[in-house]
Short mmCIF file of C-alpha atoms and ligand atoms in Angstrom, two decimals:
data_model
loop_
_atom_site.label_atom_id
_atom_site.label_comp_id
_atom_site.label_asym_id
_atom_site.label_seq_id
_atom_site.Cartn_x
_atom_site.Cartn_y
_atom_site.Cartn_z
CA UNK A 1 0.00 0.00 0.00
CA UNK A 2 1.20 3.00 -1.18
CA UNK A 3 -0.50 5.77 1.14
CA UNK A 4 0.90 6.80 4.33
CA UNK A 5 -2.19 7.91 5.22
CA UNK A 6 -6.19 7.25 4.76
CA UNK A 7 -8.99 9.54 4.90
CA UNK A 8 -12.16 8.63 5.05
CA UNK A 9 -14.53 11.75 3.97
CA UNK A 10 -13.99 14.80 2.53
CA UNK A 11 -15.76 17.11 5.08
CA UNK A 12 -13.52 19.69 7.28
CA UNK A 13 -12.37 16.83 9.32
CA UNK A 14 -10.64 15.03 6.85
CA UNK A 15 -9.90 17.27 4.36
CA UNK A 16 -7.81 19.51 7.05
CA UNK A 17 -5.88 16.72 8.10
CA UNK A 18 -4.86 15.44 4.77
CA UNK A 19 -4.23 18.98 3.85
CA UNK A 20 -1.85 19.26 7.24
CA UNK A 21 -0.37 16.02 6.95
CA UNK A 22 0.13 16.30 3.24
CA UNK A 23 2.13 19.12 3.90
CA UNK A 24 4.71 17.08 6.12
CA UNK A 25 4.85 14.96 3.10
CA UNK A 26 2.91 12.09 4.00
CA UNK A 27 1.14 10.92 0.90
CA UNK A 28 -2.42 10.81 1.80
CA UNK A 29 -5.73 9.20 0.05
CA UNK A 30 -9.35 10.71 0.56
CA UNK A 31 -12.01 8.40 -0.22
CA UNK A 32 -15.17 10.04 -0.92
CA UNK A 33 -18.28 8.14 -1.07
CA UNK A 34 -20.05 10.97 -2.70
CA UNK A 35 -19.76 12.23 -6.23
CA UNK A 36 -18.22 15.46 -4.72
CA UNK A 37 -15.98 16.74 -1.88
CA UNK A 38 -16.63 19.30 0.36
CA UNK A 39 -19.06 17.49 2.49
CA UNK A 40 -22.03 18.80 4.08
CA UNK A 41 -20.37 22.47 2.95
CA UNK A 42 -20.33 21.74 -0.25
CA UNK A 43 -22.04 24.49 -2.91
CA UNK A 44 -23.80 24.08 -6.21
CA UNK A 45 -25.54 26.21 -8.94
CA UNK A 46 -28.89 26.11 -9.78
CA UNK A 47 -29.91 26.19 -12.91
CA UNK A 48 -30.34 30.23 -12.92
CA UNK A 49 -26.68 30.73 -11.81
CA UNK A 50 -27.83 30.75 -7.90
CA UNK A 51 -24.96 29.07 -5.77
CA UNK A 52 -26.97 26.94 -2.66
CA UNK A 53 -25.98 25.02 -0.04
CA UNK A 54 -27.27 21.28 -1.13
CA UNK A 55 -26.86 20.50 2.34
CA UNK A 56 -28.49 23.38 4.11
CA UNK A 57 -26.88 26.84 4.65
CA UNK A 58 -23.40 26.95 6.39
CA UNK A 59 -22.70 30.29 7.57
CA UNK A 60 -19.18 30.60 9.28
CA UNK A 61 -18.27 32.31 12.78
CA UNK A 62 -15.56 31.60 14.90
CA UNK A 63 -13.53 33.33 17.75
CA UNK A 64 -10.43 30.64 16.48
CA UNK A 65 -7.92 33.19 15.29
CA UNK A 66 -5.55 30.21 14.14
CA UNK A 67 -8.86 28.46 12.42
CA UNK A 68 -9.47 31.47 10.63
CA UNK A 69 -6.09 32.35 9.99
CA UNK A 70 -5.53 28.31 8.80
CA UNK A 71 -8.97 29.03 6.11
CA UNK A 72 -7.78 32.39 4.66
CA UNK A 73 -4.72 30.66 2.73
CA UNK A 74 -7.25 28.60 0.90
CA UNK A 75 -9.82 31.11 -0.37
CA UNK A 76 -10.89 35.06 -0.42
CA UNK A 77 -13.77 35.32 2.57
CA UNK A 78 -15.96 38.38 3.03
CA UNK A 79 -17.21 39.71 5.82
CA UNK A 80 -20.82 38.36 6.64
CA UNK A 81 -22.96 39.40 9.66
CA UNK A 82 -26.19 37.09 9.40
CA UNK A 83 -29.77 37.88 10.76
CA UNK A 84 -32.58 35.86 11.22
CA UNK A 85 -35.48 36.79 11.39
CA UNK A 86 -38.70 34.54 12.72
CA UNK A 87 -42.50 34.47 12.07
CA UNK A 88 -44.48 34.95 15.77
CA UNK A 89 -47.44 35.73 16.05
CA UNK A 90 -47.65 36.60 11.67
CA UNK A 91 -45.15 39.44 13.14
CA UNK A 92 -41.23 39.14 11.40
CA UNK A 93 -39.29 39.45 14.83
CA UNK A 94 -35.72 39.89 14.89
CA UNK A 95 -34.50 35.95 16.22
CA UNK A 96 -31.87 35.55 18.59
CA UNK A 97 -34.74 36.72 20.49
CA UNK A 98 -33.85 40.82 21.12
CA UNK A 99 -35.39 44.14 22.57
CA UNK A 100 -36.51 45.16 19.30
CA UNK A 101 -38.36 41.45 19.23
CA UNK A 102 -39.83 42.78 22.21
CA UNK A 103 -41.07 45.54 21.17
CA UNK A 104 -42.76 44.32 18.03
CA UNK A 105 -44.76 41.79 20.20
CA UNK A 106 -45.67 43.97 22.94
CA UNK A 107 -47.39 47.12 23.86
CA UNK A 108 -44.72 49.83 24.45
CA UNK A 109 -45.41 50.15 28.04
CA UNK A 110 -45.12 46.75 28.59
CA UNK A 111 -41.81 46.15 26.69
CA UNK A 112 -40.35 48.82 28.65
CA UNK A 113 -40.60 47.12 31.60
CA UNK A 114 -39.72 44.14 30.56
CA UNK A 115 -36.45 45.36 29.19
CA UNK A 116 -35.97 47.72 32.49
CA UNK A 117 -35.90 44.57 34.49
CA UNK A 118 -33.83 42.43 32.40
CA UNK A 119 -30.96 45.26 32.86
CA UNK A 120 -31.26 45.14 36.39
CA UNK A 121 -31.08 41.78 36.86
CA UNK A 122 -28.25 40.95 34.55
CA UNK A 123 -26.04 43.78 34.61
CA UNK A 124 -23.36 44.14 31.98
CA UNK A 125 -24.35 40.66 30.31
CA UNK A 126 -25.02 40.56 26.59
CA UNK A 127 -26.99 36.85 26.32
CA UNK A 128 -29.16 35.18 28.42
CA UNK A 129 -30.37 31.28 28.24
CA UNK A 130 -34.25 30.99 27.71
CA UNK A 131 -33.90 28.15 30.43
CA UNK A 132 -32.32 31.13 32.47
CA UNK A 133 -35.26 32.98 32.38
CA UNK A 134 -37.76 30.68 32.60
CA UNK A 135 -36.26 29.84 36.30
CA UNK A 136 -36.22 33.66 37.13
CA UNK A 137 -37.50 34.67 40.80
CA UNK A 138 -38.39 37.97 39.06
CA UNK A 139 -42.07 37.37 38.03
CA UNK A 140 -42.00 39.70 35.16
CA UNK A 141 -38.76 37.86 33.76
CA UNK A 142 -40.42 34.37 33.99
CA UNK A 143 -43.49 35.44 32.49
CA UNK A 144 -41.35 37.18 29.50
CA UNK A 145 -39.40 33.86 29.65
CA UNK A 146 -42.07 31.55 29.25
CA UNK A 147 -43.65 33.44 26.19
CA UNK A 148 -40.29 33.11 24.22
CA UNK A 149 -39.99 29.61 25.30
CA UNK A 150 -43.52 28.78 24.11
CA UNK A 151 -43.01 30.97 20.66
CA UNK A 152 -39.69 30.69 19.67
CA UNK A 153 -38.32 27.26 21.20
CA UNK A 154 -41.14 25.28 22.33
CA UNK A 155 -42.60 24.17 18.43
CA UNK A 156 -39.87 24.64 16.61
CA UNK A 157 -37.62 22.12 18.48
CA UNK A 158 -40.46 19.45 18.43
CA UNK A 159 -40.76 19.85 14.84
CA UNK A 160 -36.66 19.76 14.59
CA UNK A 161 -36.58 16.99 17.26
CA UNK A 162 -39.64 15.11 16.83
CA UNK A 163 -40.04 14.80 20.92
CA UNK A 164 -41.52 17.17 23.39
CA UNK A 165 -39.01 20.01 24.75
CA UNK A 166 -38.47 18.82 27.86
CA UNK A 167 -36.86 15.73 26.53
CA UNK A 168 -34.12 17.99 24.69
CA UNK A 169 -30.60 18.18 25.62
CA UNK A 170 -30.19 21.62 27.46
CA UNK A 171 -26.94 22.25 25.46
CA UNK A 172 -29.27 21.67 22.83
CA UNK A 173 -31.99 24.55 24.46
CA UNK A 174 -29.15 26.74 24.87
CA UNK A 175 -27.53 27.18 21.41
CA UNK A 176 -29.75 30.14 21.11
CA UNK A 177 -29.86 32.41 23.88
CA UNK A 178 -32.34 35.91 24.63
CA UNK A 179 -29.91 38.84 23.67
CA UNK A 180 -30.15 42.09 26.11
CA UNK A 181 -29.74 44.86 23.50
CA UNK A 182 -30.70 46.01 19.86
CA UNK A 183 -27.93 43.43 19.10
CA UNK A 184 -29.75 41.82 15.99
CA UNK A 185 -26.97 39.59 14.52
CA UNK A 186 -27.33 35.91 14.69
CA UNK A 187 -23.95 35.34 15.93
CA UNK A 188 -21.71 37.73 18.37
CA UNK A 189 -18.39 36.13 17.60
CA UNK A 190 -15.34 37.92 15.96
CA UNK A 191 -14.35 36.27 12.68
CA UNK A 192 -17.78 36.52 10.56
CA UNK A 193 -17.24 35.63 7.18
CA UNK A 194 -18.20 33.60 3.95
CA UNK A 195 -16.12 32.10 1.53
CA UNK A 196 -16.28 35.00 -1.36
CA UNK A 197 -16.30 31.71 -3.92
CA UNK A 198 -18.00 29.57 -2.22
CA UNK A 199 -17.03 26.61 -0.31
CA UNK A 200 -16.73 24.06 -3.05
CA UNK A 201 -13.66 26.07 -4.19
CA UNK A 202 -12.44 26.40 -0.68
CA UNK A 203 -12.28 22.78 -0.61
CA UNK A 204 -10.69 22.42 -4.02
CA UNK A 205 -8.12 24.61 -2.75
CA UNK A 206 -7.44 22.73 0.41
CA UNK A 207 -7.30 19.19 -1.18
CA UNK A 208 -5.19 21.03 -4.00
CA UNK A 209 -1.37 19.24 -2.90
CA UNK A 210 0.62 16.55 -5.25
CA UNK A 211 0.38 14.56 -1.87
CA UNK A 212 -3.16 14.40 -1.70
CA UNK A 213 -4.90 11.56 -4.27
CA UNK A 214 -8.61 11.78 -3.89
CA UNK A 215 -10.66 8.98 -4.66
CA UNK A 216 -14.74 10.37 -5.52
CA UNK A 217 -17.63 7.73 -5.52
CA UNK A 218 -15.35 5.51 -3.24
CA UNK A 219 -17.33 3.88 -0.63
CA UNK A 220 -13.94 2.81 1.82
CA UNK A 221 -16.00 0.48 3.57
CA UNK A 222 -16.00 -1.72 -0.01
CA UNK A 223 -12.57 -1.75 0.64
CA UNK A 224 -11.59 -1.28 4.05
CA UNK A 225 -12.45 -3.39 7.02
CA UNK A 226 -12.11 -3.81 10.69
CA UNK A 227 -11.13 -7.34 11.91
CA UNK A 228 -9.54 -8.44 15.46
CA UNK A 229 -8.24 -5.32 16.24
CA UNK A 230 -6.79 -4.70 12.99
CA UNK A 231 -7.11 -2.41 9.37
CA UNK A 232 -7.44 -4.16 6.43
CA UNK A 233 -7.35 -3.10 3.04
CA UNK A 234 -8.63 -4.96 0.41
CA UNK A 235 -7.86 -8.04 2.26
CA UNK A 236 -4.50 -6.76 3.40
CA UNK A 237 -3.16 -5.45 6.60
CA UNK A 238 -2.82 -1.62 6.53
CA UNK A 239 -0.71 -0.58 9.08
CA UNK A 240 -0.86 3.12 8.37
CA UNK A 241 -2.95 5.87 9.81
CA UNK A 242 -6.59 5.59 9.24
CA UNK A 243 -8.60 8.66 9.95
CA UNK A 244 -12.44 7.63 9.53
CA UNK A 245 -15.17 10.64 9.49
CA UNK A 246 -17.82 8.56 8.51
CA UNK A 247 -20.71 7.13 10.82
CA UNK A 248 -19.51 4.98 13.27
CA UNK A 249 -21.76 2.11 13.82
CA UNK A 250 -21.58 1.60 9.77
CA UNK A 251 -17.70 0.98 10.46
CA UNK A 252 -18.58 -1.77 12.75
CA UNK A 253 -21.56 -2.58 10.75
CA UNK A 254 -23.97 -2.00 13.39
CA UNK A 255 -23.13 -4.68 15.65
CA UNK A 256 -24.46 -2.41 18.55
CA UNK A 257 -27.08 -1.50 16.61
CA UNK A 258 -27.48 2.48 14.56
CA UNK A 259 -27.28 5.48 16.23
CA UNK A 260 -30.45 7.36 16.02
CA UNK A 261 -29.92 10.95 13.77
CA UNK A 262 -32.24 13.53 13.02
CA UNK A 263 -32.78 14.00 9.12
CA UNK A 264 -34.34 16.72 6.88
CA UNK A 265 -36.04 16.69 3.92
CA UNK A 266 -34.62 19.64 1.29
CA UNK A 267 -36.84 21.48 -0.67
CA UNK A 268 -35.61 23.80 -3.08
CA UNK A 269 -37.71 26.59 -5.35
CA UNK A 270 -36.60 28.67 -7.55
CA UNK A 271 -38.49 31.98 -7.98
CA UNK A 272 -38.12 35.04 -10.66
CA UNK A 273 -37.82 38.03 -8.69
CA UNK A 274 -34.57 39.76 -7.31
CA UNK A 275 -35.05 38.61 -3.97
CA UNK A 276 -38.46 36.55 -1.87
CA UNK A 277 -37.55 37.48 1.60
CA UNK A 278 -36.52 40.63 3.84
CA UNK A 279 -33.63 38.49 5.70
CA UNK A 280 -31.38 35.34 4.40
CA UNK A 281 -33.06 33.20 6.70
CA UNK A 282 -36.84 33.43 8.11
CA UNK A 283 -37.48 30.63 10.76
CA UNK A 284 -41.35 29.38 11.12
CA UNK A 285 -41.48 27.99 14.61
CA UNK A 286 -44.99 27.71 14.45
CA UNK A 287 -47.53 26.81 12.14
CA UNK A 288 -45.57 25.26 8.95
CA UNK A 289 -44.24 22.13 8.68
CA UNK A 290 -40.57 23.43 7.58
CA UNK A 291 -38.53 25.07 10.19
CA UNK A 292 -36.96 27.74 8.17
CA UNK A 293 -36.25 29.22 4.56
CA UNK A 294 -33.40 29.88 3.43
CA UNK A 295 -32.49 32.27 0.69
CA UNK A 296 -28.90 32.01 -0.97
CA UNK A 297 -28.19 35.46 -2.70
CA UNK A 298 -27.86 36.64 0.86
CA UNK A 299 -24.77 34.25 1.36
CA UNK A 300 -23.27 34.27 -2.35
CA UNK A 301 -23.29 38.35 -2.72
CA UNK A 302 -24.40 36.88 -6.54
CA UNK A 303 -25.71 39.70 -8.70
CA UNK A 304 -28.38 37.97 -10.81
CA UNK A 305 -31.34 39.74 -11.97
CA UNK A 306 -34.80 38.76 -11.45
CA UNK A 307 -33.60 34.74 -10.22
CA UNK A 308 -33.56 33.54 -6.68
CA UNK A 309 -33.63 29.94 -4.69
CA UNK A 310 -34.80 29.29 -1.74
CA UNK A 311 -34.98 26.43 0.80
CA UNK A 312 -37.45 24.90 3.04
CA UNK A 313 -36.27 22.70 5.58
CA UNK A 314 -38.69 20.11 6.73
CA UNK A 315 -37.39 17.97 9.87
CA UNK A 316 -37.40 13.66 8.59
CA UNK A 317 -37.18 10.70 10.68
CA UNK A 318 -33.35 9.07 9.51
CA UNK A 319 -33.32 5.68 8.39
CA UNK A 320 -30.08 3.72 8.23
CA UNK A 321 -31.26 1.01 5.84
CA UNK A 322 -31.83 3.79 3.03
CA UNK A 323 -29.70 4.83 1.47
CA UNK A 324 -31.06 8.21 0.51
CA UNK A 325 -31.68 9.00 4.49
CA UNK A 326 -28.95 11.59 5.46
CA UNK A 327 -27.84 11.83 8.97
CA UNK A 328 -27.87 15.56 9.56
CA UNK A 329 -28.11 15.78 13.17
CA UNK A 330 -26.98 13.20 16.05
CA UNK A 331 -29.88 12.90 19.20
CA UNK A 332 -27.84 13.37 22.16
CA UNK A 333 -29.01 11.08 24.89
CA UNK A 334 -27.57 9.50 27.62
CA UNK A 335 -28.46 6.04 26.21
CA UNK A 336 -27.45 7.17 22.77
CA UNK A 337 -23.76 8.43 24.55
CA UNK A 338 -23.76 4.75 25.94
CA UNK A 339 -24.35 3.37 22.69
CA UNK A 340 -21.63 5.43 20.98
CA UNK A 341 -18.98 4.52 23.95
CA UNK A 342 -19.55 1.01 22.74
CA UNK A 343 -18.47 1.46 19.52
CA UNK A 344 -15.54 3.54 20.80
CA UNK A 345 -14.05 1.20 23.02
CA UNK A 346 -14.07 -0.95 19.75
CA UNK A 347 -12.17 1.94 17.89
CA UNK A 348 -9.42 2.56 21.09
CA UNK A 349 -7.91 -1.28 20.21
CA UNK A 350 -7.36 -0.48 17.34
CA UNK A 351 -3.96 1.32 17.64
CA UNK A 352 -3.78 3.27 13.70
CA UNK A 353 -7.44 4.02 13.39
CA UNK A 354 -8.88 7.66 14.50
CA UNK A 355 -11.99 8.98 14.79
CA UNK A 356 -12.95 12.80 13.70
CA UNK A 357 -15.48 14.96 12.72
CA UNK A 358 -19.40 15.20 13.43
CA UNK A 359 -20.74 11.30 12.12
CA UNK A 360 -17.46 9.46 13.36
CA UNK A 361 -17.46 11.03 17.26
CA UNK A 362 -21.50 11.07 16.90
CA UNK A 363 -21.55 15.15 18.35
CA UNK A 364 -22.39 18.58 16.72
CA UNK A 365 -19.81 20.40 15.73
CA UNK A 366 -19.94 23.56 14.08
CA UNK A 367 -17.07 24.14 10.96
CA UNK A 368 -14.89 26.23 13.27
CA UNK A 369 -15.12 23.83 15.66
CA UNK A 370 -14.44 20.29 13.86
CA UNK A 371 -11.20 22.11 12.16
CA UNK A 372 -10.09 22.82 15.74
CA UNK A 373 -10.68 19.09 16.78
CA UNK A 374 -8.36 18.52 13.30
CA UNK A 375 -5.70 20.23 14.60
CA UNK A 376 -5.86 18.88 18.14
CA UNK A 377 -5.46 15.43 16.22
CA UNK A 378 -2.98 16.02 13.73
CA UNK A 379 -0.90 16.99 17.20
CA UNK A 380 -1.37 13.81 18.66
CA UNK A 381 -0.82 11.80 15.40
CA UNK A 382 2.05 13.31 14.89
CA UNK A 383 3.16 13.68 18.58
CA UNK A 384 2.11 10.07 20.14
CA UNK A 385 2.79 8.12 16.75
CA UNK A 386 -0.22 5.69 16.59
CA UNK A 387 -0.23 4.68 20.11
CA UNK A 388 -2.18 7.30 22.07
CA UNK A 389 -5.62 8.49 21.03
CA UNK A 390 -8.11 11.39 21.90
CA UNK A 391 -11.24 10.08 23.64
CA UNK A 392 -14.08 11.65 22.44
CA UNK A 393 -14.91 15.38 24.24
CA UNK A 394 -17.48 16.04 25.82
C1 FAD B 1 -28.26 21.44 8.30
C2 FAD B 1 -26.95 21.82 8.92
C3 FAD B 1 -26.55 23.15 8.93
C4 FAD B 1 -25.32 23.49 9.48
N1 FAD B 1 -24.98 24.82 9.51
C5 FAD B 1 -23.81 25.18 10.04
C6 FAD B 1 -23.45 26.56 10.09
O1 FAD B 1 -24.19 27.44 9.66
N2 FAD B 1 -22.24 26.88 10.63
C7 FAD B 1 -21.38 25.93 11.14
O2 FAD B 1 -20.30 26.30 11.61
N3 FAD B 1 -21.70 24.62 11.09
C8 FAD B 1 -22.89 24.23 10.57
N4 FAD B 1 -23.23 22.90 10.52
C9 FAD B 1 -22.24 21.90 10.98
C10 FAD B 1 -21.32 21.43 9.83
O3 FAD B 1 -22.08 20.80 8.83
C11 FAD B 1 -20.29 20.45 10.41
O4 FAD B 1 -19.45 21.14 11.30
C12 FAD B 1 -19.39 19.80 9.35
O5 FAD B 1 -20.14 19.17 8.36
C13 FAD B 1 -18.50 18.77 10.01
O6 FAD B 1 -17.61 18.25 9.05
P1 FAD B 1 -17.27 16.72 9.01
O7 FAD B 1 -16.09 16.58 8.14
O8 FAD B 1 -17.23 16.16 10.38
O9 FAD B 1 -18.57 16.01 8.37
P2 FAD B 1 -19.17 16.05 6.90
O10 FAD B 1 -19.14 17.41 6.33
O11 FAD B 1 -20.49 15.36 6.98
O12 FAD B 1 -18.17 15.14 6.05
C14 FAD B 1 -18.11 13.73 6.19
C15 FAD B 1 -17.82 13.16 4.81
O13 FAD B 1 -17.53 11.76 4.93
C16 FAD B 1 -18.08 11.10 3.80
N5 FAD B 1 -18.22 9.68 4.16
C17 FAD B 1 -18.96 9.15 5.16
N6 FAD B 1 -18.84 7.80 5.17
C18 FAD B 1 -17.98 7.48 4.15
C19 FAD B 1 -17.47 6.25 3.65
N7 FAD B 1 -17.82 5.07 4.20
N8 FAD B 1 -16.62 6.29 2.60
C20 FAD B 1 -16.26 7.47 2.02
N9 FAD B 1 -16.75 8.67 2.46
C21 FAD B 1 -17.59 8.67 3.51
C22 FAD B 1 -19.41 11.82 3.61
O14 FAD B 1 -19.93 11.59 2.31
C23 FAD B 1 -19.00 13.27 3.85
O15 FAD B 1 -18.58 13.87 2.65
C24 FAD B 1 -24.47 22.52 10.03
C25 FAD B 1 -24.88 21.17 10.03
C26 FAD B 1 -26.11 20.84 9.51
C27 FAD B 1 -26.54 19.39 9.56
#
C-alpha cells in the first residue's frame, strides 16, 4: 500500500488533516463516497446561476484566530454578519430573540418594563439562556421567559426533534440564547465571514497538494475493514494511519445496533424576482411544517437579476437502511452516549485508526469547531505516533 495515510470523507475533518499532513509529506488518500468533496459544505448552482448550499446553509463564525487564519490561505472570505429573522405571532421578529423582538410583540409600556428589568437583573451581560429565564424569581422575567420559550423554542424544536421540549438536551436549548440589546446579529463572535467563492472552491483549494490523491464515488467500507483489532485493506493489513469521518456504527456494521440521527427533507424553489424574503433566513417555529427558509443570494453576494432559490427545511425521521436518508443531526441522549462509547471502546484497540469529525465522534460540531478538533489530532498523530488516542470530548 502506497499511502501513508487514509482519509475517510472529505468534510472539514478530513480534508484539514490530509491537507496538514500532506504538507509534512505524508502521501495521503481521501475516499469520498459521494460524487463530490466538500461534504455537508459543499455548494452548487442552480440552474439560474444561484450558488446553494445542497446541504443546508453553512454560515461561518468563529472566535479561532488560528482556524481562521488556517482558512484564509485557501480562499478570499468576506465579511458576513447574518440575521434571522422569525414568524411569531404573523409578526417578522428579529431571532436571537432581542429588545426590538420585544417591542414588536408587545405594547410599548409593557416592553419597557420588561427590558428595564432584564438590565437590572443581569447587569453588563449581553446573552441570556431561555432556560435562564424561565427559572427567574423575578415574576415579570419568567413570564417574559415563558412566552419566548412557548413561541420561539417550544414548536420549533419538536418539529426539529420530533419529541416534546423537555426531553431535549439543554446544550441543545441553549444554542440560542435571549440577547439584552438592539444586538440583531445571529452570531456575536469575531471572525464573521463567507467564503467569497463559495465553499466548493475552498475545498478544491485545500485538497489542492501533489500529496493528496482523492478517490470520488469511493465507498472505503468496499474496501476497508475492521477485523480483530486490525485495518485491512482490500484483504491486506494496513498498518498506516486511518482517519475515519464517517458514521460509526456503519464501520462496525452496526453490531451495537445504529445510532439514532435527526434528518431533513430539502426542498428547493426557484423563484423570478430579485429577492423573496426581507432576511437570508426566516425561521417558522410555528404553524408550517418546515422550520426555516433559506435564501442564498444573501450568502453568495451573486448579482443575478430577477432569479432567486430558496430552501425549506422540513425535519425527517433518519433511516439507516436507506440509502437516501442523510444523517444531519446526532440525538444526544444519555443512552445514545452509551451506545456510541460502545463502539468507541471498539475503535481505542485499534492502535492506527482515528476517529474525527461530526458522524465518526456522533456530536455537533460547528465548521470552526471540527477544524479545531483537526488540529488537536494532527498533534497527537504526529506527537504520540499511533499509540495514544483522543477520547471523544465532551
Ligand atoms: C443542516 C446543517 C446546517 C449546518 N450549519 C452550520 C453553520 O451554519 N455553521 C457551522 O459552523 N456549522 C454548521 N453545521 C455543521 C457542519 O455541517 C459540520 O461542522 C461539518 O459538516 C462537520 O464536518 P465533518 O467533516 O465532520 O462532516 P461532513 O461534512 O459530513 O463530512 C463527512 C464526509 O464523509 C463522507 N463519508 C462518510 N462515510 C464514508 C465512507 N464510508 N466512505 C467514504 N466517504 C464517507 C461523507 O460523504 C462526507 O462527505 C451545520 C450542520 C447541519 C446538519
Amino acid at each position: 500500500m502506497k499511502y501513508d495515510a487514509i482519509i475517510v470523507g472529505s468534510g472539514f475533518a478530513g480534508s484539514v488533516l490530509a491537507r496538514m499532513f500532506a504538507e509534512d509529506g505524508m502521501k495521503v488518500l481521501v475516499c469520498e463516497k459521494r460524487s463530490h468533496i466538500a461534504g455537508n459544505m459543499y455548494e452548487e448552482e442552480q440552474e439560474n446561476g444561484v450558488r446553494v448550499h445542497k446541504y443546508g446553509p453553512h454560515i461561518f463564525h468563529t472566535n479561532n484566530k488560528k482556524v481562521f487564519n488556517f482558512l484564509e490561505k485557501y480562499g478570499e472570505w468576506y465579511f458576513y454578519e447574518h440575521r434571522v429573522l422569525g414568524k411569531i405571532n404573523n409578526v417578522l421578529v428579529p431571532i436571537p430573540f432581542n429588545f426590538k423582538s420585544l417591542e414588536l410583540l408587545y405594547s410599548q409600556q409593557k416592553a419597557n418594563e420588561i427590558k428595564s428589568r432584564l438590565l437590572e437583573k443581569y447587569k453588563n451581560v449581553e446573552k441570556v439562556s431561555i432556560l435562564d429565564l424561565v427559572n427567574c424569581s423575578d415574576e415579570i422575567i419568567k413570564e417574559f421567559g415563558e412566552f419566548v420559550y412557548k413561541n420561539v423554542f417550544e414548536n420549533y424544536t419538536a418539529k426539529q426533534w420530533n419529541i416534546p421540549i423537555s426531553e431535549v438536551s439543554k446544550t441543545v436549548i441553549n444554542r440560542v440564547p435571549v440577547i439584552l440589546s438592539y444586538d440583531d446579529r445571529y452570531f456575536q463572535d469575531k471572525y464573521q465571514f463567507m467564503p467569497k467563492n463559495g465553499y466548493t472552491k475552498l475545498f478544491e483549494n485545500l485538497l489542492a497538494h501533489d500529496n493528496i490523491t482523492i478517490k470520488l464515488n469511493t465507498d472505503a467500507l468496499n474496501y476497508l475493514n475492521v477485523s480483530k483489532n486490525k485495518i485491512y485493506v482490500q484483504e491486506e493489513e494496513y498498518s498506516g494511519i486511518v482517519i475515519y469521518t464517517g458514521q460509526i456504527d456503519q464501520l462496525f456494521n452496526y453490531k451495537y445496533g445504529a445510532l439514532p440521527y435527526r434528518s431533513l427533507n430539502l426542498v428547493f424553489e426557484n423563484y423570478d424576482m430579485n429577492y423573496y424574503q426581507s432576511s437570508a433566513v426566516v425561521n417558522y417555529p410555528n404553524e408550517e411544517q418546515f422550520t426555516r427558509i433559506t435564501e442564498f443570494k444573501y450568502f453568495s453576494n451573486q448579482l443575478i437579476n430577477k432569479k432567486t432559490t430558496i430552501l425549506k427545511e422540513y425535519p425527517r425521521k433518519y433511516d439507516y437502511k436507506d440509502e437516501k436518508s442523510i444523517p444531519y443531526y446526532a440525538i444526544i441522549s444519555d443512552d445514545n452516549l452509551m451506545q456510541y462509547k460502545k463502539y468507541y471502546n471498539l475503535v481505542e484497540k485499534i492502535p492506527n485508526l482515528y476517529m474525527c469529525g461530526r458522524l465518526a465522534e456522533y456530536k455537533y460540531y460547528n465548521m470552526d469547531a471540527v477544524i479545531e478538533r483537526a488540529f488537536e489530532l494532527y498533534e497527537e498523530v504526529k506527537e504520540n505516533g499511533k499509540t495514544e488516542k483522543t477520547k471523544r470530548k465532551k
